[in-house]
Amino acid sequence: MDLQDQLKNLFPDHEPEPAAEKPDKPDFWLQEQPLICKYEKRKGKPITIIEGYNGAPEDFKKLTKAIKQLLSVGGSHKNETIIVQGDYRDKIMGFLKEKGFQVKRVGG
């Protein structure tokens, strides 16, 4: 018998209040300008580049980490640019749109 069952036995007329829903707070700072998602090859290997994020450095690091964890790939961030190993433009654009960002696809 868990705690909720014991409380129901002690107070049979009590109706629990529904939990107050918290408004969804965005994980990252959302900006007005769209992010630019493009594909390049460096040293013969494909990479996806996301440019144009001008939020706080902490949000920039969190966004980079979230994208790399989503795809389970390596990458880096510097100078307002996120570099992800591999061609994942469609998945990254879907993830960013789900989070509330505007995204532009550049190149093929």
PDB file of N, CA and C in Angstrom:
ATOM      1  N   MET A   1       0.843  -1.173   0.000  1.00  0.00           N
ATOM      2  CA  MET A   1       0.000   0.000   0.000  1.00  0.00           C
ATOM      3  C   MET A   1       0.895   1.246   0.000  1.00  0.00           C
ATOM      4  N   ASP A   2       0.734   2.049  -1.022  1.00  0.00           N
ATOM      5  CA  ASP A   2       1.577   3.237  -1.086  1.00  0.00           C
ATOM      6  C   ASP A   2       0.899   4.416  -0.386  1.00  0.00           C
ATOM      7  N   LEU A   3       1.563   5.529  -0.378  1.00  0.00           N
ATOM      8  CA  LEU A   3       1.116   6.702   0.366  1.00  0.00           C
ATOM      9  C   LEU A   3      -0.229   7.226  -0.146  1.00  0.00           C
ATOM     10  N   GLN A   4      -0.431   7.236  -1.447  1.00  0.00           N
ATOM     11  CA  GLN A   4      -1.692   7.751  -1.988  1.00  0.00           C
ATOM     12  C   GLN A   4      -2.875   6.877  -1.568  1.00  0.00           C
ATOM     13  N   ASP A   5      -2.693   5.557  -1.536  1.00  0.00           N
ATOM     14  CA  ASP A   5      -3.767   4.669  -1.079  1.00  0.00           C
ATOM     15  C   ASP A   5      -4.089   4.923   0.393  1.00  0.00           C
ATOM     16  N   GLN A   6      -3.070   5.135   1.205  1.00  0.00           N
ATOM     17  CA  GLN A   6      -3.285   5.405   2.623  1.00  0.00           C
ATOM     18  C   GLN A   6      -4.042   6.725   2.815  1.00  0.00           C
ATOM     19  N   LEU A   7      -3.696   7.732   2.023  1.00  0.00           N
ATOM     20  CA  LEU A   7      -4.385   9.020   2.122  1.00  0.00           C
ATOM     21  C   LEU A   7      -5.850   8.895   1.687  1.00  0.00           C
ATOM     22  N   LYS A   8      -6.111   8.084   0.664  1.00  0.00           N
ATOM     23  CA  LYS A   8      -7.498   7.876   0.224  1.00  0.00           C
ATOM     24  C   LYS A   8      -8.316   7.194   1.311  1.00  0.00           C
ATOM     25  N   ASN A   9      -7.681   6.267   2.053  1.00  0.00           N
ATOM     26  CA  ASN A   9      -8.378   5.591   3.145  1.00  0.00           C
ATOM     27  C   ASN A   9      -8.676   6.561   4.289  1.00  0.00           C
ATOM     28  N   LEU A  10      -7.748   7.457   4.576  1.00  0.00           N
ATOM     29  CA  LEU A  10      -7.938   8.409   5.672  1.00  0.00           C
ATOM     30  C   LEU A  10      -8.929   9.519   5.312  1.00  0.00           C
ATOM     31  N   PHE A  11      -8.901   9.968   4.058  1.00  0.00           N
ATOM     32  CA  PHE A  11      -9.753  11.079   3.615  1.00  0.00           C
ATOM     33  C   PHE A  11     -10.516  10.654   2.357  1.00  0.00           C
ATOM     34  N   PRO A  12     -11.595   9.873   2.503  1.00  0.00           N
ATOM     35  CA  PRO A  12     -12.289   9.357   1.314  1.00  0.00           C
ATOM     36  C   PRO A  12     -13.015  10.428   0.504  1.00  0.00           C
ATOM     37  N   ASP A  13     -13.394  11.545   1.127  1.00  0.00           N
ATOM     38  CA  ASP A  13     -14.140  12.582   0.414  1.00  0.00           C
ATOM     39  C   ASP A  13     -13.241  13.586  -0.310  1.00  0.00           C
ATOM     40  N   HIS A  14     -11.952  13.531  -0.066  1.00  0.00           N
ATOM     41  CA  HIS A  14     -11.025  14.513  -0.632  1.00  0.00           C
ATOM     42  C   HIS A  14     -10.802  14.240  -2.126  1.00  0.00           C
ATOM     43  N   GLU A  15     -10.937  15.293  -2.914  1.00  0.00           N
ATOM     44  CA  GLU A  15     -10.643  15.230  -4.342  1.00  0.00           C
ATOM     45  C   GLU A  15      -9.326  15.966  -4.586  1.00  0.00           C
ATOM     46  N   PRO A  16      -8.321  15.311  -5.125  1.00  0.00           N
ATOM     47  CA  PRO A  16      -7.049  16.006  -5.368  1.00  0.00           C
ATOM     48  C   PRO A  16      -7.206  17.066  -6.449  1.00  0.00           C
ATOM     49  N   GLU A  17      -6.531  18.189  -6.237  1.00  0.00           N
ATOM     50  CA  GLU A  17      -6.569  19.279  -7.202  1.00  0.00           C
ATOM     51  C   GLU A  17      -5.697  18.923  -8.399  1.00  0.00           C
ATOM     52  N   PRO A  18      -6.155  19.272  -9.592  1.00  0.00           N
ATOM     53  CA  PRO A  18      -5.297  18.998 -10.757  1.00  0.00           C
ATOM     54  C   PRO A  18      -4.031  19.842 -10.674  1.00  0.00           C
ATOM     55  N   ALA A  19      -2.956  19.256 -11.110  1.00  0.00           N
ATOM     56  CA  ALA A  19      -1.674  19.962 -11.071  1.00  0.00           C
ATOM     57  C   ALA A  19      -1.711  21.140 -12.026  1.00  0.00           C
ATOM     58  N   ALA A  20      -1.210  22.264 -11.567  1.00  0.00           N
ATOM     59  CA  ALA A  20      -1.172  23.460 -12.407  1.00  0.00           C
ATOM     60  C   ALA A  20      -0.154  23.251 -13.515  1.00  0.00           C
ATOM     61  N   GLU A  21      -0.586  23.479 -14.737  1.00  0.00           N
ATOM     62  CA  GLU A  21       0.329  23.302 -15.863  1.00  0.00           C
ATOM     63  C   GLU A  21       1.238  24.511 -15.971  1.00  0.00           C
ATOM     64  N   LYS A  22       2.512  24.229 -16.076  1.00  0.00           N
ATOM     65  CA  LYS A  22       3.483  25.306 -16.243  1.00  0.00           C
ATOM     66  C   LYS A  22       3.602  25.616 -17.724  1.00  0.00           C
ATOM     67  N   PRO A  23       3.662  26.887 -18.086  1.00  0.00           N
ATOM     68  CA  PRO A  23       3.840  27.203 -19.496  1.00  0.00           C
ATOM     69  C   PRO A  23       5.220  26.733 -19.958  1.00  0.00           C
ATOM     70  N   ASP A  24       5.265  26.251 -21.179  1.00  0.00           N
ATOM     71  CA  ASP A  24       6.534  25.759 -21.711  1.00  0.00           C
ATOM     72  C   ASP A  24       7.505  26.913 -21.882  1.00  0.00           C
ATOM     73  N   LYS A  25       8.584  26.843 -21.156  1.00  0.00           N
ATOM     74  CA  LYS A  25       9.628  27.859 -21.267  1.00  0.00           C
ATOM     75  C   LYS A  25      10.645  27.342 -22.281  1.00  0.00           C
ATOM     76  N   PRO A  26      11.003  28.146 -23.263  1.00  0.00           N
ATOM     77  CA  PRO A  26      11.971  27.663 -24.244  1.00  0.00           C
ATOM     78  C   PRO A  26      13.326  27.378 -23.583  1.00  0.00           C
ATOM     79  N   ASP A  27      13.991  26.347 -24.076  1.00  0.00           N
ATOM     80  CA  ASP A  27      15.297  25.970 -23.536  1.00  0.00           C
ATOM     81  C   ASP A  27      16.378  26.967 -23.941  1.00  0.00           C
ATOM     82  N   PHE A  28      16.166  27.606 -25.069  1.00  0.00           N
ATOM     83  CA  PHE A  28      17.175  28.508 -25.621  1.00  0.00           C
ATOM     84  C   PHE A  28      16.533  29.857 -25.921  1.00  0.00           C
ATOM     85  N   TRP A  29      17.366  30.867 -26.042  1.00  0.00           N
ATOM     86  CA  TRP A  29      16.876  32.180 -26.419  1.00  0.00           C
ATOM     87  C   TRP A  29      16.505  32.129 -27.892  1.00  0.00           C
ATOM     88  N   LEU A  30      15.271  32.535 -28.219  1.00  0.00           N
ATOM     89  CA  LEU A  30      14.805  32.527 -29.600  1.00  0.00           C
ATOM     90  C   LEU A  30      15.016  33.900 -30.202  1.00  0.00           C
ATOM     91  N   GLN A  31      15.469  33.930 -31.419  1.00  0.00           N
ATOM     92  CA  GLN A  31      15.786  35.197 -32.067  1.00  0.00           C
ATOM     93  C   GLN A  31      14.848  35.430 -33.241  1.00  0.00           C
ATOM     94  N   GLU A  32      14.828  36.666 -33.707  1.00  0.00           N
ATOM     95  CA  GLU A  32      13.955  37.046 -34.814  1.00  0.00           C
ATOM     96  C   GLU A  32      14.505  36.570 -36.163  1.00  0.00           C
ATOM     97  N   GLN A  33      15.805  36.719 -36.376  1.00  0.00           N
ATOM     98  CA  GLN A  33      16.403  36.351 -37.642  1.00  0.00           C
ATOM     99  C   GLN A  33      16.505  34.826 -37.746  1.00  0.00           C
ATOM    100  N   PRO A  34      16.345  34.295 -38.958  1.00  0.00           N
ATOM    101  CA  PRO A  34      16.454  32.846 -39.113  1.00  0.00           C
ATOM    102  C   PRO A  34      17.902  32.379 -39.019  1.00  0.00           C
ATOM    103  N   LEU A  35      18.071  31.143 -38.566  1.00  0.00           N
ATOM    104  CA  LEU A  35      19.379  30.508 -38.573  1.00  0.00           C
ATOM    105  C   LEU A  35      19.639  29.984 -39.979  1.00  0.00           C
ATOM    106  N   ILE A  36      20.877  29.942 -40.376  1.00  0.00           N
ATOM    107  CA  ILE A  36      21.241  29.471 -41.705  1.00  0.00           C
ATOM    108  C   ILE A  36      21.875  28.098 -41.553  1.00  0.00           C
ATOM    109  N   CYS A  37      21.316  27.118 -42.253  1.00  0.00           N
ATOM    110  CA  CYS A  37      21.799  25.737 -42.184  1.00  0.00           C
ATOM    111  C   CYS A  37      22.354  25.381 -43.558  1.00  0.00           C
ATOM    112  N   LYS A  38      23.647  25.068 -43.628  1.00  0.00           N
ATOM    113  CA  LYS A  38      24.243  24.753 -44.929  1.00  0.00           C
ATOM    114  C   LYS A  38      25.164  23.545 -44.833  1.00  0.00           C
ATOM    115  N   TYR A  39      25.506  23.026 -45.986  1.00  0.00           N
ATOM    116  CA  TYR A  39      26.305  21.815 -46.115  1.00  0.00           C
ATOM    117  C   TYR A  39      27.604  22.160 -46.826  1.00  0.00           C
ATOM    118  N   GLU A  40      28.703  21.597 -46.324  1.00  0.00           N
ATOM    119  CA  GLU A  40      30.009  21.785 -46.967  1.00  0.00           C
ATOM    120  C   GLU A  40      30.787  20.490 -46.873  1.00  0.00           C
ATOM    121  N   LYS A  41      31.860  20.428 -47.645  1.00  0.00           N
ATOM    122  CA  LYS A  41      32.813  19.319 -47.516  1.00  0.00           C
ATOM    123  C   LYS A  41      34.152  19.936 -47.176  1.00  0.00           C
ATOM    124  N   ARG A  42      34.742  19.428 -46.121  1.00  0.00           N
ATOM    125  CA  ARG A  42      36.079  19.870 -45.725  1.00  0.00           C
ATOM    126  C   ARG A  42      36.968  18.650 -45.652  1.00  0.00           C
ATOM    127  N   LYS A  43      38.054  18.697 -46.387  1.00  0.00           N
ATOM    128  CA  LYS A  43      38.986  17.569 -46.475  1.00  0.00           C
ATOM    129  C   LYS A  43      38.259  16.298 -46.904  1.00  0.00           C
ATOM    130  N   GLY A  44      37.285  16.458 -47.796  1.00  0.00           N
ATOM    131  CA  GLY A  44      36.553  15.321 -48.331  1.00  0.00           C
ATOM    132  C   GLY A  44      35.462  14.775 -47.443  1.00  0.00           C
ATOM    133  N   LYS A  45      35.257  15.357 -46.266  1.00  0.00           N
ATOM    134  CA  LYS A  45      34.247  14.852 -45.338  1.00  0.00           C
ATOM    135  C   LYS A  45      33.095  15.847 -45.238  1.00  0.00           C
ATOM    136  N   PRO A  46      31.850  15.341 -45.209  1.00  0.00           N
ATOM    137  CA  PRO A  46      30.698  16.236 -45.150  1.00  0.00           C
ATOM    138  C   PRO A  46      30.501  16.814 -43.751  1.00  0.00           C
ATOM    139  N   ILE A  47      30.111  18.087 -43.703  1.00  0.00           N
ATOM    140  CA  ILE A  47      29.765  18.735 -42.435  1.00  0.00           C
ATOM    141  C   ILE A  47      28.534  19.597 -42.644  1.00  0.00           C
ATOM    142  N   THR A  48      27.796  19.804 -41.572  1.00  0.00           N
ATOM    143  CA  THR A  48      26.648  20.697 -41.576  1.00  0.00           C
ATOM    144  C   THR A  48      27.001  21.907 -40.726  1.00  0.00           C
ATOM    145  N   ILE A  49      26.740  23.084 -41.241  1.00  0.00           N
ATOM    146  CA  ILE A  49      27.088  24.322 -40.540  1.00  0.00           C
ATOM    147  C   ILE A  49      25.813  25.103 -40.240  1.00  0.00           C
ATOM    148  N   ILE A  50      25.676  25.527 -38.994  1.00  0.00           N
ATOM    149  CA  ILE A  50      24.556  26.366 -38.584  1.00  0.00           C
ATOM    150  C   ILE A  50      25.128  27.711 -38.174  1.00  0.00           C
ATOM    151  N   GLU A  51      24.689  28.772 -38.850  1.00  0.00           N
ATOM    152  CA  GLU A  51      25.212  30.108 -38.593  1.00  0.00           C
ATOM    153  C   GLU A  51      24.088  31.053 -38.202  1.00  0.00           C
ATOM    154  N   GLY A  52      24.473  32.146 -37.557  1.00  0.00           N
ATOM    155  CA  GLY A  52      23.538  33.229 -37.320  1.00  0.00           C
ATOM    156  C   GLY A  52      22.900  33.259 -35.949  1.00  0.00           C
ATOM    157  N   TYR A  53      23.315  32.400 -35.017  1.00  0.00           N
ATOM    158  CA  TYR A  53      22.728  32.445 -33.677  1.00  0.00           C
ATOM    159  C   TYR A  53      23.428  33.534 -32.888  1.00  0.00           C
ATOM    160  N   ASN A  54      22.677  34.495 -32.376  1.00  0.00           N
ATOM    161  CA  ASN A  54      23.293  35.613 -31.666  1.00  0.00           C
ATOM    162  C   ASN A  54      22.791  35.725 -30.229  1.00  0.00           C
ATOM    163  N   GLY A  55      22.477  34.595 -29.610  1.00  0.00           N
ATOM    164  CA  GLY A  55      22.047  34.598 -28.216  1.00  0.00           C
ATOM    165  C   GLY A  55      23.240  34.607 -27.275  1.00  0.00           C
ATOM    166  N   ALA A  56      22.960  34.353 -26.011  1.00  0.00           N
ATOM    167  CA  ALA A  56      24.012  34.321 -24.996  1.00  0.00           C
ATOM    168  C   ALA A  56      24.932  33.128 -25.237  1.00  0.00           C
ATOM    169  N   PRO A  57      26.196  33.239 -24.838  1.00  0.00           N
ATOM    170  CA  PRO A  57      27.125  32.127 -25.030  1.00  0.00           C
ATOM    171  C   PRO A  57      26.670  30.832 -24.340  1.00  0.00           C
ATOM    172  N   GLU A  58      26.004  30.947 -23.184  1.00  0.00           N
ATOM    173  CA  GLU A  58      25.534  29.743 -22.492  1.00  0.00           C
ATOM    174  C   GLU A  58      24.454  29.040 -23.312  1.00  0.00           C
ATOM    175  N   ASP A  59      23.533  29.827 -23.889  1.00  0.00           N
ATOM    176  CA  ASP A  59      22.490  29.247 -24.735  1.00  0.00           C
ATOM    177  C   ASP A  59      23.091  28.638 -25.996  1.00  0.00           C
ATOM    178  N   PHE A  60      24.111  29.282 -26.530  1.00  0.00           N
ATOM    179  CA  PHE A  60      24.788  28.782 -27.728  1.00  0.00           C
ATOM    180  C   PHE A  60      25.412  27.419 -27.440  1.00  0.00           C
ATOM    181  N   LYS A  61      26.044  27.277 -26.285  1.00  0.00           N
ATOM    182  CA  LYS A  61      26.650  25.994 -25.902  1.00  0.00           C
ATOM    183  C   LYS A  61      25.584  24.934 -25.676  1.00  0.00           C
ATOM    184  N   LYS A  62      24.468  25.312 -25.038  1.00  0.00           N
ATOM    185  CA  LYS A  62      23.392  24.351 -24.790  1.00  0.00           C
ATOM    186  C   LYS A  62      22.765  23.888 -26.103  1.00  0.00           C
ATOM    187  N   LEU A  63      22.591  24.808 -27.047  1.00  0.00           N
ATOM    188  CA  LEU A  63      22.030  24.456 -28.341  1.00  0.00           C
ATOM    189  C   LEU A  63      22.959  23.504 -29.094  1.00  0.00           C
ATOM    190  N   THR A  64      24.253  23.791 -29.067  1.00  0.00           N
ATOM    191  CA  THR A  64      25.230  22.917 -29.717  1.00  0.00           C
ATOM    192  C   THR A  64      25.191  21.523 -29.108  1.00  0.00           C
ATOM    193  N   LYS A  65      25.170  21.460 -27.796  1.00  0.00           N
ATOM    194  CA  LYS A  65      25.153  20.171 -27.114  1.00  0.00           C
ATOM    195  C   LYS A  65      23.876  19.390 -27.437  1.00  0.00           C
ATOM    196  N   ALA A  66      22.735  20.086 -27.477  1.00  0.00           N
ATOM    197  CA  ALA A  66      21.466  19.419 -27.767  1.00  0.00           C
ATOM    198  C   ALA A  66      21.459  18.841 -29.181  1.00  0.00           C
ATOM    199  N   ILE A  67      21.994  19.577 -30.144  1.00  0.00           N
ATOM    200  CA  ILE A  67      22.030  19.088 -31.526  1.00  0.00           C
ATOM    201  C   ILE A  67      22.954  17.886 -31.634  1.00  0.00           C
ATOM    202  N   LYS A  68      24.127  17.958 -31.001  1.00  0.00           N
ATOM    203  CA  LYS A  68      25.061  16.836 -31.075  1.00  0.00           C
ATOM    204  C   LYS A  68      24.499  15.595 -30.388  1.00  0.00           C
ATOM    205  N   GLN A  69      23.788  15.770 -29.281  1.00  0.00           N
ATOM    206  CA  GLN A  69      23.196  14.624 -28.597  1.00  0.00           C
ATOM    207  C   GLN A  69      22.040  14.046 -29.395  1.00  0.00           C
ATOM    208  N   LEU A  70      21.272  14.889 -30.048  1.00  0.00           N
ATOM    209  CA  LEU A  70      20.161  14.420 -30.862  1.00  0.00           C
ATOM    210  C   LEU A  70      20.655  13.482 -31.965  1.00  0.00           C
ATOM    211  N   LEU A  71      21.758  13.852 -32.589  1.00  0.00           N
ATOM    212  CA  LEU A  71      22.273  13.096 -33.728  1.00  0.00           C
ATOM    213  C   LEU A  71      23.333  12.068 -33.345  1.00  0.00           C
ATOM    214  N   SER A  72      23.827  12.120 -32.117  1.00  0.00           N
ATOM    215  CA  SER A  72      24.902  11.233 -31.650  1.00  0.00           C
ATOM    216  C   SER A  72      26.130  11.338 -32.548  1.00  0.00           C
ATOM    217  N   VAL A  73      26.529  12.568 -32.817  1.00  0.00           N
ATOM    218  CA  VAL A  73      27.704  12.815 -33.647  1.00  0.00           C
ATOM    219  C   VAL A  73      28.589  13.849 -32.964  1.00  0.00           C
ATOM    220  N   GLY A  74      29.767  14.037 -33.507  1.00  0.00           N
ATOM    221  CA  GLY A  74      30.685  15.037 -32.986  1.00  0.00           C
ATOM    222  C   GLY A  74      30.454  16.372 -33.659  1.00  0.00           C
ATOM    223  N   GLY A  75      31.078  17.376 -33.103  1.00  0.00           N
ATOM    224  CA  GLY A  75      30.967  18.708 -33.666  1.00  0.00           C
ATOM    225  C   GLY A  75      31.635  19.718 -32.762  1.00  0.00           C
ATOM    226  N   SER A  76      31.522  20.971 -33.137  1.00  0.00           N
ATOM    227  CA  SER A  76      32.124  22.025 -32.333  1.00  0.00           C
ATOM    228  C   SER A  76      31.338  23.311 -32.532  1.00  0.00           C
ATOM    229  N   HIS A  77      31.709  24.321 -31.743  1.00  0.00           N
ATOM    230  CA  HIS A  77      31.083  25.636 -31.870  1.00  0.00           C
ATOM    231  C   HIS A  77      32.135  26.698 -31.626  1.00  0.00           C
ATOM    232  N   LYS A  78      32.101  27.732 -32.443  1.00  0.00           N
ATOM    233  CA  LYS A  78      32.954  28.905 -32.248  1.00  0.00           C
ATOM    234  C   LYS A  78      32.521  29.991 -33.208  1.00  0.00           C
ATOM    235  N   ASN A  79      32.726  31.224 -32.794  1.00  0.00           N
ATOM    236  CA  ASN A  79      32.418  32.397 -33.627  1.00  0.00           C
ATOM    237  C   ASN A  79      30.998  32.360 -34.173  1.00  0.00           C
ATOM    238  N   GLU A  80      30.017  32.093 -33.309  1.00  0.00           N
ATOM    239  CA  GLU A  80      28.600  32.061 -33.676  1.00  0.00           C
ATOM    240  C   GLU A  80      28.309  31.065 -34.791  1.00  0.00           C
ATOM    241  N   THR A  81      29.073  29.971 -34.857  1.00  0.00           N
ATOM    242  CA  THR A  81      28.885  28.927 -35.852  1.00  0.00           C
ATOM    243  C   THR A  81      28.916  27.578 -35.163  1.00  0.00           C
ATOM    244  N   ILE A  82      27.965  26.720 -35.505  1.00  0.00           N
ATOM    245  CA  ILE A  82      27.944  25.347 -35.003  1.00  0.00           C
ATOM    246  C   ILE A  82      28.312  24.440 -36.167  1.00  0.00           C
ATOM    247  N   ILE A  83      29.290  23.577 -35.958  1.00  0.00           N
ATOM    248  CA  ILE A  83      29.735  22.649 -36.991  1.00  0.00           C
ATOM    249  C   ILE A  83      29.439  21.235 -36.506  1.00  0.00           C
ATOM    250  N   VAL A  84      28.679  20.484 -37.306  1.00  0.00           N
ATOM    251  CA  VAL A  84      28.304  19.111 -36.961  1.00  0.00           C
ATOM    252  C   VAL A  84      28.860  18.195 -38.032  1.00  0.00           C
ATOM    253  N   GLN A  85      29.470  17.091 -37.626  1.00  0.00           N
ATOM    254  CA  GLN A  85      30.050  16.142 -38.567  1.00  0.00           C
ATOM    255  C   GLN A  85      28.948  15.359 -39.263  1.00  0.00           C
ATOM    256  N   GLY A  86      28.932  15.401 -40.592  1.00  0.00           N
ATOM    257  CA  GLY A  86      27.944  14.674 -41.376  1.00  0.00           C
ATOM    258  C   GLY A  86      26.908  15.606 -41.977  1.00  0.00           C
ATOM    259  N   ASP A  87      26.134  15.069 -42.919  1.00  0.00           N
ATOM    260  CA  ASP A  87      25.092  15.843 -43.585  1.00  0.00           C
ATOM    261  C   ASP A  87      23.758  15.535 -42.905  1.00  0.00           C
ATOM    262  N   TYR A  88      23.369  16.369 -41.940  1.00  0.00           N
ATOM    263  CA  TYR A  88      22.150  16.182 -41.161  1.00  0.00           C
ATOM    264  C   TYR A  88      21.246  17.405 -41.260  1.00  0.00           C
ATOM    265  N   ARG A  89      21.236  18.067 -42.406  1.00  0.00           N
ATOM    266  CA  ARG A  89      20.472  19.306 -42.533  1.00  0.00           C
ATOM    267  C   ARG A  89      18.993  19.116 -42.224  1.00  0.00           C
ATOM    268  N   ASP A  90      18.387  18.066 -42.759  1.00  0.00           N
ATOM    269  CA  ASP A  90      16.947  17.875 -42.576  1.00  0.00           C
ATOM    270  C   ASP A  90      16.602  17.624 -41.108  1.00  0.00           C
ATOM    271  N   LYS A  91      17.374  16.780 -40.437  1.00  0.00           N
ATOM    272  CA  LYS A  91      17.102  16.482 -39.033  1.00  0.00           C
ATOM    273  C   LYS A  91      17.332  17.709 -38.151  1.00  0.00           C
ATOM    274  N   ILE A  92      18.402  18.439 -38.429  1.00  0.00           N
ATOM    275  CA  ILE A  92      18.707  19.636 -37.638  1.00  0.00           C
ATOM    276  C   ILE A  92      17.631  20.703 -37.853  1.00  0.00           C
ATOM    277  N   MET A  93      17.213  20.883 -39.091  1.00  0.00           N
ATOM    278  CA  MET A  93      16.185  21.886 -39.372  1.00  0.00           C
ATOM    279  C   MET A  93      14.871  21.515 -38.702  1.00  0.00           C
ATOM    280  N   GLY A  94      14.523  20.239 -38.702  1.00  0.00           N
ATOM    281  CA  GLY A  94      13.312  19.795 -38.016  1.00  0.00           C
ATOM    282  C   GLY A  94      13.390  20.038 -36.519  1.00  0.00           C
ATOM    283  N   PHE A  95      14.540  19.740 -35.925  1.00  0.00           N
ATOM    284  CA  PHE A  95      14.748  19.950 -34.492  1.00  0.00           C
ATOM    285  C   PHE A  95      14.640  21.430 -34.138  1.00  0.00           C
ATOM    286  N   LEU A  96      15.278  22.279 -34.925  1.00  0.00           N
ATOM    287  CA  LEU A  96      15.265  23.713 -34.646  1.00  0.00           C
ATOM    288  C   LEU A  96      13.869  24.300 -34.812  1.00  0.00           C
ATOM    289  N   LYS A  97      13.125  23.855 -35.824  1.00  0.00           N
ATOM    290  CA  LYS A  97      11.756  24.345 -36.013  1.00  0.00           C
ATOM    291  C   LYS A  97      10.871  23.890 -34.859  1.00  0.00           C
ATOM    292  N   GLU A  98      11.092  22.681 -34.369  1.00  0.00           N
ATOM    293  CA  GLU A  98      10.327  22.177 -33.223  1.00  0.00           C
ATOM    294  C   GLU A  98      10.580  23.014 -31.976  1.00  0.00           C
ATOM    295  N   LYS A  99      11.800  23.509 -31.830  1.00  0.00           N
ATOM    296  CA  LYS A  99      12.150  24.342 -30.680  1.00  0.00           C
ATOM    297  C   LYS A  99      11.688  25.789 -30.831  1.00  0.00           C
ATOM    298  N   GLY A 100      11.236  26.165 -32.039  1.00  0.00           N
ATOM    299  CA  GLY A 100      10.698  27.511 -32.236  1.00  0.00           C
ATOM    300  C   GLY A 100      11.571  28.443 -33.048  1.00  0.00           C
ATOM    301  N   PHE A 101      12.652  27.944 -33.605  1.00  0.00           N
ATOM    302  CA  PHE A 101      13.547  28.774 -34.426  1.00  0.00           C
ATOM    303  C   PHE A 101      13.033  28.841 -35.855  1.00  0.00           C
ATOM    304  N   GLN A 102      13.412  29.923 -36.543  1.00  0.00           N
ATOM    305  CA  GLN A 102      13.214  30.010 -37.992  1.00  0.00           C
ATOM    306  C   GLN A 102      14.513  29.552 -38.613  1.00  0.00           C
ATOM    307  N   VAL A 103      14.426  28.731 -39.659  1.00  0.00           N
ATOM    308  CA  VAL A 103      15.630  28.166 -40.264  1.00  0.00           C
ATOM    309  C   VAL A 103      15.555  28.334 -41.772  1.00  0.00           C
ATOM    310  N   LYS A 104      16.697  28.715 -42.380  1.00  0.00           N
ATOM    311  CA  LYS A 104      16.814  28.792 -43.820  1.00  0.00           C
ATOM    312  C   LYS A 104      17.828  27.760 -44.271  1.00  0.00           C
ATOM    313  N   ARG A 105      17.481  27.061 -45.351  1.00  0.00           N
ATOM    314  CA  ARG A 105      18.395  26.081 -45.922  1.00  0.00           C
ATOM    315  C   ARG A 105      19.154  26.755 -47.053  1.00  0.00           C
ATOM    316  N   VAL A 106      20.486  26.648 -47.014  1.00  0.00           N
ATOM    317  CA  VAL A 106      21.322  27.270 -48.026  1.00  0.00           C
ATOM    318  C   VAL A 106      22.051  26.168 -48.769  1.00  0.00           C
ATOM    319  N   GLY A 107      22.096  26.269 -50.077  1.00  0.00           N
ATOM    320  CA  GLY A 107      22.775  25.257 -50.876  1.00  0.00           C
ATOM    321  C   GLY A 107      21.853  24.111 -51.229  1.00  0.00           C
ATOM    322  N   GLY A 108      22.355  23.170 -52.049  1.00  0.00           N
ATOM    323  CA  GLY A 108      21.600  22.034 -52.571  1.00  0.00           C
ATOM    324  C   GLY A 108      20.787  21.345 -51.637  1.00  0.00           C
TER     325      GLY A 108
END
